[in-house]
mmCIF file of C-alpha atoms in Angstrom:
data_model
loop_
_atom_site.group_PDB
_atom_site.id
_atom_site.type_symbol
_atom_site.label_atom_id
_atom_site.label_comp_id
_atom_site.label_asym_id
_atom_site.label_seq_id
_atom_site.Cartn_x
_atom_site.Cartn_y
_atom_site.Cartn_z
ATOM 1 C CA UNK H 1 -15.558 -25.233 -43.259
ATOM 2 C CA UNK H 2 -17.219 -25.068 -39.826
ATOM 3 C CA UNK H 3 -17.556 -21.587 -38.318
ATOM 4 C CA UNK H 4 -15.193 -21.007 -35.387
ATOM 5 C CA UNK H 5 -17.997 -20.566 -32.895
ATOM 6 C CA UNK H 6 -19.372 -24.044 -33.565
ATOM 7 C CA UNK H 7 -18.830 -26.383 -30.600
ATOM 8 C CA UNK H 8 -21.880 -28.666 -30.858
ATOM 9 C CA UNK H 9 -20.135 -31.440 -32.798
ATOM 10 C CA UNK H 10 -21.032 -35.120 -32.652
ATOM 11 C CA UNK H 11 -18.241 -37.555 -33.427
ATOM 12 C CA UNK H 12 -18.880 -41.271 -33.703
ATOM 13 C CA UNK H 13 -15.819 -43.503 -33.609
ATOM 14 C CA UNK H 14 -17.015 -46.916 -32.462
ATOM 15 C CA UNK H 15 -13.709 -48.746 -32.896
ATOM 16 C CA UNK H 16 -11.459 -46.213 -31.136
ATOM 17 C CA UNK H 17 -13.270 -46.089 -27.789
ATOM 18 C CA UNK H 18 -14.675 -43.371 -25.562
ATOM 19 C CA UNK H 19 -11.301 -41.882 -24.622
ATOM 20 C CA UNK H 20 -10.596 -40.931 -28.236
ATOM 21 C CA UNK H 21 -14.025 -39.376 -28.558
ATOM 22 C CA UNK H 22 -13.363 -37.282 -25.464
ATOM 23 C CA UNK H 23 -9.956 -36.227 -26.785
ATOM 24 C CA UNK H 24 -11.311 -35.174 -30.153
ATOM 25 C CA UNK H 25 -14.192 -33.280 -28.583
ATOM 26 C CA UNK H 26 -11.761 -31.419 -26.272
ATOM 27 C CA UNK H 27 -9.459 -30.470 -29.145
ATOM 28 C CA UNK H 28 -12.387 -29.387 -31.323
ATOM 29 C CA UNK H 29 -13.821 -27.227 -28.566
ATOM 30 C CA UNK H 30 -10.450 -25.569 -27.922
ATOM 31 C CA UNK H 31 -9.908 -24.824 -31.601
ATOM 32 C CA UNK H 32 -13.414 -23.531 -31.974
ATOM 33 C CA UNK H 33 -12.896 -20.840 -29.297
ATOM 34 C CA UNK H 34 -10.717 -17.755 -29.828
ATOM 35 C CA UNK H 35 -7.235 -18.094 -28.302
ATOM 36 C CA UNK H 36 -7.676 -15.041 -26.118
ATOM 37 C CA UNK H 37 -10.568 -16.739 -24.341
ATOM 38 C CA UNK H 38 -8.449 -19.790 -23.537
ATOM 39 C CA UNK H 39 -5.708 -18.006 -21.589
ATOM 40 C CA UNK H 40 -7.965 -17.586 -18.558
ATOM 41 C CA UNK H 41 -7.945 -21.349 -18.089
ATOM 42 C CA UNK H 42 -4.336 -21.055 -16.919
ATOM 43 C CA UNK H 43 -4.941 -18.115 -14.625
ATOM 44 C CA UNK H 44 -6.208 -18.587 -11.042
ATOM 45 C CA UNK H 45 -9.395 -16.667 -10.407
ATOM 46 C CA UNK H 46 -9.825 -17.291 -6.722
ATOM 47 C CA UNK H 47 -7.988 -17.273 -3.422
ATOM 48 C CA UNK H 48 -7.595 -20.145 -1.017
ATOM 49 C CA UNK H 49 -11.214 -19.776 0.081
ATOM 50 C CA UNK H 50 -12.563 -19.726 -3.443
ATOM 51 C CA UNK H 51 -13.481 -16.040 -3.386
ATOM 52 C CA UNK H 52 -13.343 -14.261 -6.713
ATOM 53 C CA UNK H 53 -10.849 -11.439 -7.182
ATOM 54 C CA UNK H 54 -11.852 -9.099 -9.959
ATOM 55 C CA UNK H 55 -9.070 -6.528 -9.966
ATOM 56 C CA UNK H 56 -6.017 -8.310 -8.580
ATOM 57 C CA UNK H 57 -4.490 -11.763 -8.651
ATOM 58 C CA UNK H 58 -3.770 -12.269 -4.955
ATOM 59 C CA UNK H 59 -1.483 -15.243 -5.473
ATOM 60 C CA UNK H 60 0.721 -13.145 -7.740
ATOM 61 C CA UNK H 61 0.508 -10.252 -5.290
ATOM 62 C CA UNK H 62 1.775 -12.465 -2.458
ATOM 63 C CA UNK H 63 4.578 -13.811 -4.655
ATOM 64 C CA UNK H 64 5.665 -10.250 -5.425
ATOM 65 C CA UNK H 65 5.659 -9.457 -1.708
ATOM 66 C CA UNK H 66 7.725 -12.494 -0.742
ATOM 67 C CA UNK H 67 10.297 -11.905 -3.477
ATOM 68 C CA UNK H 68 10.597 -8.187 -2.594
ATOM 69 C CA UNK H 69 9.484 -7.211 -6.079
ATOM 70 C CA UNK H 70 6.700 -5.218 -4.454
ATOM 71 C CA UNK H 71 8.199 -2.730 -2.017
ATOM 72 C CA UNK H 72 7.051 0.067 0.293
ATOM 73 C CA UNK H 73 3.446 -1.113 0.367
ATOM 74 C CA UNK H 74 1.404 -0.135 3.392
ATOM 75 C CA UNK H 75 -1.785 -2.215 3.364
ATOM 76 C CA UNK H 76 -2.973 -5.585 2.162
ATOM 77 C CA UNK H 77 -5.322 -4.857 -0.779
ATOM 78 C CA UNK H 78 -8.966 -5.125 0.244
ATOM 79 C CA UNK H 79 -9.507 -7.649 -2.540
ATOM 80 C CA UNK H 80 -6.877 -9.887 -0.915
ATOM 81 C CA UNK H 81 -7.934 -9.566 2.730
ATOM 82 C CA UNK H 82 -9.757 -12.908 2.770
ATOM 83 C CA UNK H 83 -7.024 -14.567 0.732
ATOM 84 C CA UNK H 84 -4.313 -13.478 3.193
ATOM 85 C CA UNK H 85 -6.473 -14.476 6.147
ATOM 86 C CA UNK H 86 -7.086 -17.961 4.822
ATOM 87 C CA UNK H 87 -3.411 -18.346 3.972
ATOM 88 C CA UNK H 88 -2.186 -17.285 7.407
ATOM 89 C CA UNK H 89 -4.727 -19.433 9.247
ATOM 90 C CA UNK H 90 -4.418 -22.408 6.937
ATOM 91 C CA UNK H 91 -2.155 -25.337 6.316
ATOM 92 C CA UNK H 92 -0.125 -23.705 3.543
ATOM 93 C CA UNK H 93 1.392 -21.041 5.791
ATOM 94 C CA UNK H 94 2.379 -23.701 8.326
ATOM 95 C CA UNK H 95 3.855 -25.869 5.564
ATOM 96 C CA UNK H 96 5.789 -22.933 4.108
ATOM 97 C CA UNK H 97 7.322 -22.077 7.477
ATOM 98 C CA UNK H 98 8.189 -25.719 8.107
ATOM 99 C CA UNK H 99 9.871 -25.951 4.713
ATOM 100 C CA UNK H 100 12.060 -22.898 5.366
ATOM 101 C CA UNK H 101 13.041 -24.261 8.779
ATOM 102 C CA UNK H 102 13.878 -27.664 7.331
ATOM 103 C CA UNK H 103 16.123 -26.116 4.681
ATOM 104 C CA UNK H 104 17.825 -23.987 7.328
ATOM 105 C CA UNK H 105 18.562 -27.059 9.452
ATOM 106 C CA UNK H 106 19.859 -28.953 6.433
ATOM 107 C CA UNK H 107 22.285 -26.091 5.821
ATOM 108 C CA UNK H 108 23.258 -25.694 9.484
ATOM 109 C CA UNK H 109 24.067 -29.327 10.143
ATOM 110 C CA UNK H 110 26.411 -29.368 7.161
ATOM 111 C CA UNK H 111 28.579 -26.568 8.539
ATOM 112 C CA UNK H 112 31.943 -27.077 10.148
ATOM 113 C CA UNK H 113 32.588 -24.816 13.089
ATOM 114 C CA UNK H 114 34.829 -24.706 16.114
ATOM 115 C CA UNK H 115 32.158 -24.590 18.828
ATOM 116 C CA UNK H 116 34.068 -21.796 20.527
ATOM 117 C CA UNK H 117 30.832 -19.998 21.306
ATOM 118 C CA UNK H 118 31.220 -17.473 18.511
ATOM 119 C CA UNK H 119 29.092 -19.157 15.848
ATOM 120 C CA UNK H 120 25.702 -17.525 16.109
ATOM 121 C CA UNK H 121 22.329 -17.789 14.454
ATOM 122 C CA UNK H 122 20.174 -14.662 14.355
ATOM 123 C CA UNK H 123 16.397 -14.865 14.662
ATOM 124 C CA UNK H 124 13.946 -12.031 14.281
ATOM 125 C CA UNK H 125 10.957 -12.305 16.643
ATOM 126 C CA UNK H 126 7.640 -11.051 15.202
ATOM 127 C CA UNK H 127 6.339 -13.469 12.542
ATOM 128 C CA UNK H 128 9.665 -15.327 12.648
ATOM 129 C CA UNK H 129 9.785 -17.002 16.055
ATOM 130 C CA UNK H 130 6.584 -15.651 17.616
ATOM 131 C CA UNK H 131 3.318 -15.328 15.721
ATOM 132 C CA UNK H 132 1.013 -12.341 15.968
ATOM 133 C CA UNK H 133 -1.771 -14.055 14.024
ATOM 134 C CA UNK H 134 -4.222 -13.901 16.976
ATOM 135 C CA UNK H 135 -3.850 -10.122 16.854
ATOM 136 C CA UNK H 136 -3.902 -9.770 13.068
ATOM 137 C CA UNK H 137 -7.032 -11.936 12.857
ATOM 138 C CA UNK H 138 -9.018 -9.339 14.821
ATOM 139 C CA UNK H 139 -11.694 -7.493 12.840
ATOM 140 C CA UNK H 140 -10.016 -4.212 13.760
ATOM 141 C CA UNK H 141 -6.814 -5.368 12.060
ATOM 142 C CA UNK H 142 -8.140 -7.666 9.310
ATOM 143 C CA UNK H 143 -4.790 -9.257 8.452
ATOM 144 C CA UNK H 144 -3.111 -5.966 7.608
ATOM 145 C CA UNK H 145 -5.833 -4.535 5.382
ATOM 146 C CA UNK H 146 -6.643 -1.840 7.978
ATOM 147 C CA UNK H 147 -4.065 0.871 8.838
ATOM 148 C CA UNK H 148 -1.576 -0.069 11.549
ATOM 149 C CA UNK H 149 -2.494 1.009 15.069
ATOM 150 C CA UNK H 150 0.675 1.250 17.170
ATOM 151 C CA UNK H 151 -1.228 1.612 20.435
ATOM 152 C CA UNK H 152 -3.276 -1.546 20.015
ATOM 153 C CA UNK H 153 -0.278 -3.535 18.820
ATOM 154 C CA UNK H 154 1.771 -2.380 21.815
ATOM 155 C CA UNK H 155 -1.058 -3.526 24.074
ATOM 156 C CA UNK H 156 -0.968 -6.936 22.374
ATOM 157 C CA UNK H 157 2.813 -7.181 22.757
ATOM 158 C CA UNK H 158 2.588 -6.310 26.449
ATOM 159 C CA UNK H 159 0.264 -9.274 27.039
ATOM 160 C CA UNK H 160 3.134 -11.642 26.149
ATOM 161 C CA UNK H 161 0.802 -14.318 24.790
ATOM 162 C CA UNK H 162 1.997 -14.713 21.180
ATOM 163 C CA UNK H 163 2.337 -18.396 20.216
ATOM 164 C CA UNK H 164 5.511 -19.860 18.779
ATOM 165 C CA UNK H 165 5.849 -20.598 15.087
ATOM 166 C CA UNK H 166 6.307 -24.388 15.268
ATOM 167 C CA UNK H 167 8.884 -24.740 12.508
ATOM 168 C CA UNK H 168 11.062 -21.986 13.932
ATOM 169 C CA UNK H 169 10.864 -23.383 17.454
ATOM 170 C CA UNK H 170 11.940 -26.787 16.184
ATOM 171 C CA UNK H 171 14.845 -25.221 14.280
ATOM 172 C CA UNK H 172 15.851 -23.199 17.352
ATOM 173 C CA UNK H 173 16.145 -26.381 19.424
ATOM 174 C CA UNK H 174 18.039 -28.178 16.661
ATOM 175 C CA UNK H 175 20.534 -25.334 16.336
ATOM 176 C CA UNK H 176 21.249 -25.344 20.060
ATOM 177 C CA UNK H 177 21.960 -29.079 19.910
ATOM 178 C CA UNK H 178 24.392 -28.434 17.070
ATOM 179 C CA UNK H 179 26.268 -25.940 19.227
ATOM 180 C CA UNK H 180 25.065 -22.595 17.877
ATOM 181 C CA UNK H 181 24.538 -19.579 20.085
ATOM 182 C CA UNK H 182 21.211 -17.880 19.491
ATOM 183 C CA UNK H 183 20.753 -14.139 19.072
ATOM 184 C CA UNK H 184 17.292 -12.593 18.911
ATOM 185 C CA UNK H 185 17.421 -9.309 17.014
ATOM 186 C CA UNK H 186 14.105 -7.470 16.940
ATOM 187 C CA UNK H 187 12.684 -4.068 16.182
ATOM 188 C CA UNK H 188 10.590 -4.307 19.341
ATOM 189 C CA UNK H 189 11.258 -1.365 21.631
ATOM 190 C CA UNK H 190 13.414 -1.805 24.725
ATOM 191 C CA UNK H 191 10.482 -0.956 26.998
ATOM 192 C CA UNK H 192 8.926 -4.301 26.078
ATOM 193 C CA UNK H 193 11.957 -6.316 27.159
ATOM 194 C CA UNK H 194 10.268 -8.034 30.078
ATOM 195 C CA UNK H 195 7.120 -9.060 28.150
ATOM 196 C CA UNK H 196 9.307 -10.346 25.341
ATOM 197 C CA UNK H 197 11.422 -12.452 27.680
ATOM 198 C CA UNK H 198 8.285 -13.796 29.354
ATOM 199 C CA UNK H 199 6.663 -14.621 26.032
ATOM 200 C CA UNK H 200 9.734 -16.297 24.517
ATOM 201 C CA UNK H 201 10.341 -18.498 27.537
ATOM 202 C CA UNK H 202 6.673 -19.402 27.918
ATOM 203 C CA UNK H 203 6.508 -20.967 24.456
ATOM 204 C CA UNK H 204 9.858 -22.778 24.508
ATOM 205 C CA UNK H 205 12.610 -20.313 23.600
ATOM 206 C CA UNK H 206 14.348 -20.685 26.936
ATOM 207 C CA UNK H 207 17.963 -19.665 26.274
ATOM 208 C CA UNK H 208 19.917 -17.283 24.099
ATOM 209 C CA UNK H 209 23.251 -15.515 23.841
ATOM 210 C CA UNK H 210 21.747 -12.070 23.314
ATOM 211 C CA UNK H 211 18.318 -10.487 23.088
ATOM 212 C CA UNK H 212 18.685 -7.213 21.188
ATOM 213 C CA UNK H 213 15.791 -4.758 21.251
ATOM 214 C CA UNK H 214 15.547 -1.289 19.756
ATOM 215 C CA UNK H 215 16.630 1.392 22.200
ATOM 216 C CA UNK H 216 15.778 5.075 22.272
ATOM 217 C CA UNK H 217 19.139 5.912 20.699
ATOM 218 C CA UNK H 218 18.716 3.451 17.814
ATOM 219 C CA UNK H 219 17.667 5.266 14.677
ATOM 220 C CA UNK H 220 17.142 4.561 11.003
ATOM 221 C CA UNK H 221 14.845 2.246 9.127
ATOM 222 C CA UNK H 222 14.766 -1.513 9.565
ATOM 223 C CA UNK H 223 17.710 -2.230 7.289
ATOM 224 C CA UNK H 224 19.894 0.422 8.900
ATOM 225 C CA UNK H 225 19.029 -0.570 12.455
ATOM 226 C CA UNK H 226 19.591 -4.287 11.991
ATOM 227 C CA UNK H 227 22.742 -3.760 9.927
ATOM 228 C CA UNK H 228 24.230 -1.675 12.730
ATOM 229 C CA UNK H 229 23.451 -4.322 15.332
ATOM 230 C CA UNK H 230 24.909 -7.100 13.197
ATOM 231 C CA UNK H 231 28.021 -4.986 12.700
ATOM 232 C CA UNK H 232 28.405 -4.739 16.471
ATOM 233 C CA UNK H 233 28.122 -8.503 16.764
ATOM 234 C CA UNK H 234 30.782 -9.100 14.121
ATOM 235 C CA UNK H 235 33.081 -6.527 15.698
ATOM 236 C CA UNK H 236 32.564 -8.387 18.961
ATOM 237 C CA UNK H 237 34.046 -11.515 17.427
ATOM 238 C CA UNK H 238 30.857 -13.361 16.542
ATOM 239 C CA UNK H 239 30.406 -15.221 13.265
ATOM 240 C CA UNK H 240 26.899 -14.940 11.842
ATOM 241 C CA UNK H 241 26.386 -18.332 10.235
ATOM 242 C CA UNK H 242 22.655 -17.999 9.677
ATOM 243 C CA UNK H 243 20.026 -15.264 9.782
ATOM 244 C CA UNK H 244 16.253 -15.745 9.661
ATOM 245 C CA UNK H 245 13.485 -13.152 9.417
ATOM 246 C CA UNK H 246 10.066 -12.488 7.918
ATOM 247 C CA UNK H 247 11.002 -9.105 6.411
ATOM 248 C CA UNK H 248 13.633 -8.353 3.804
ATOM 249 C CA UNK H 249 14.828 -5.597 6.127
ATOM 250 C CA UNK H 250 15.887 -8.400 8.491
ATOM 251 C CA UNK H 251 18.146 -9.880 5.832
ATOM 252 C CA UNK H 252 19.481 -7.023 3.718
ATOM 253 C CA UNK H 253 22.242 -4.537 4.470
ATOM 254 C CA UNK H 254 25.700 -5.114 5.887
ATOM 255 C CA UNK H 255 26.836 -8.281 7.656
ATOM 256 C CA UNK H 256 23.681 -10.276 6.822
ATOM 257 C CA UNK H 257 25.372 -13.566 7.689
ATOM 258 C CA UNK H 258 26.712 -16.498 5.709
ATOM 259 C CA UNK H 259 23.218 -17.422 4.619
ATOM 260 C CA UNK H 260 19.770 -15.904 5.112
ATOM 261 C CA UNK H 261 16.353 -17.550 5.311
ATOM 262 C CA UNK H 262 13.052 -15.725 4.884
ATOM 263 C CA UNK H 263 9.805 -17.003 6.330
ATOM 264 C CA UNK H 264 6.580 -15.777 4.699
ATOM 265 C CA UNK H 265 4.668 -12.728 5.870
ATOM 266 C CA UNK H 266 2.165 -11.045 3.530
ATOM 267 C CA UNK H 267 0.511 -9.029 6.343
ATOM 268 C CA UNK H 268 2.872 -6.050 6.551
ATOM 269 C CA UNK H 269 6.030 -4.522 5.129
ATOM 270 C CA UNK H 270 8.941 -2.985 7.034
ATOM 271 C CA UNK H 271 11.512 -1.056 5.029
#
């Protein structure tokens, strides 16, 4: 019997061809190594940039974030800073947002509604319709791996230069053509109303039924605040047919809408 650690095996099978030789060598090598050493072959060891992650699997971390299995986290792990940065700046993030928007449109165009002006679609703003990636890519922010600085983020918001998320902008225009009324519901403070209007219109969001910002008398966490505003809309006779946001707090709570759609955001968490 060959010892299990033996992998230097020569097999000569002239009639069966090279492919069979390769197959037998692969099987022999796998059998010769302990099972526990083979499991790592199925486990990703690097992020999108190929950087090694010793203590955390960043792909699994992001999956936990997007599925709300990981809650109340405050910072992107340092080991995943580069992974998140490459994801947000790369093709996969764009593709993921486009996919969500395409599914939302597929759902929306299959609905029957009266076009009486009461069928609405709710959009969040930050990381849903407008992107703050230029801000989060700064070294002082590092894609959410450095503690949040409200002052610097407010300064960024006031500039009104956030680009549109292409998939969401396309969906927005498609929904208007279908006859939906658009409601923007954001946690942005009321004092930034003018910069928000300027920013939205500058990138292509030119009309809406309501733009709801957080006033001084609005209290509670994200879920409570947005639930209360959606309740007001429903009590006002509106029918929430769709609801899109980047945070679960945009989509949970009362009156979430007939169907919700979450776009990815592994940079921060709002309860």
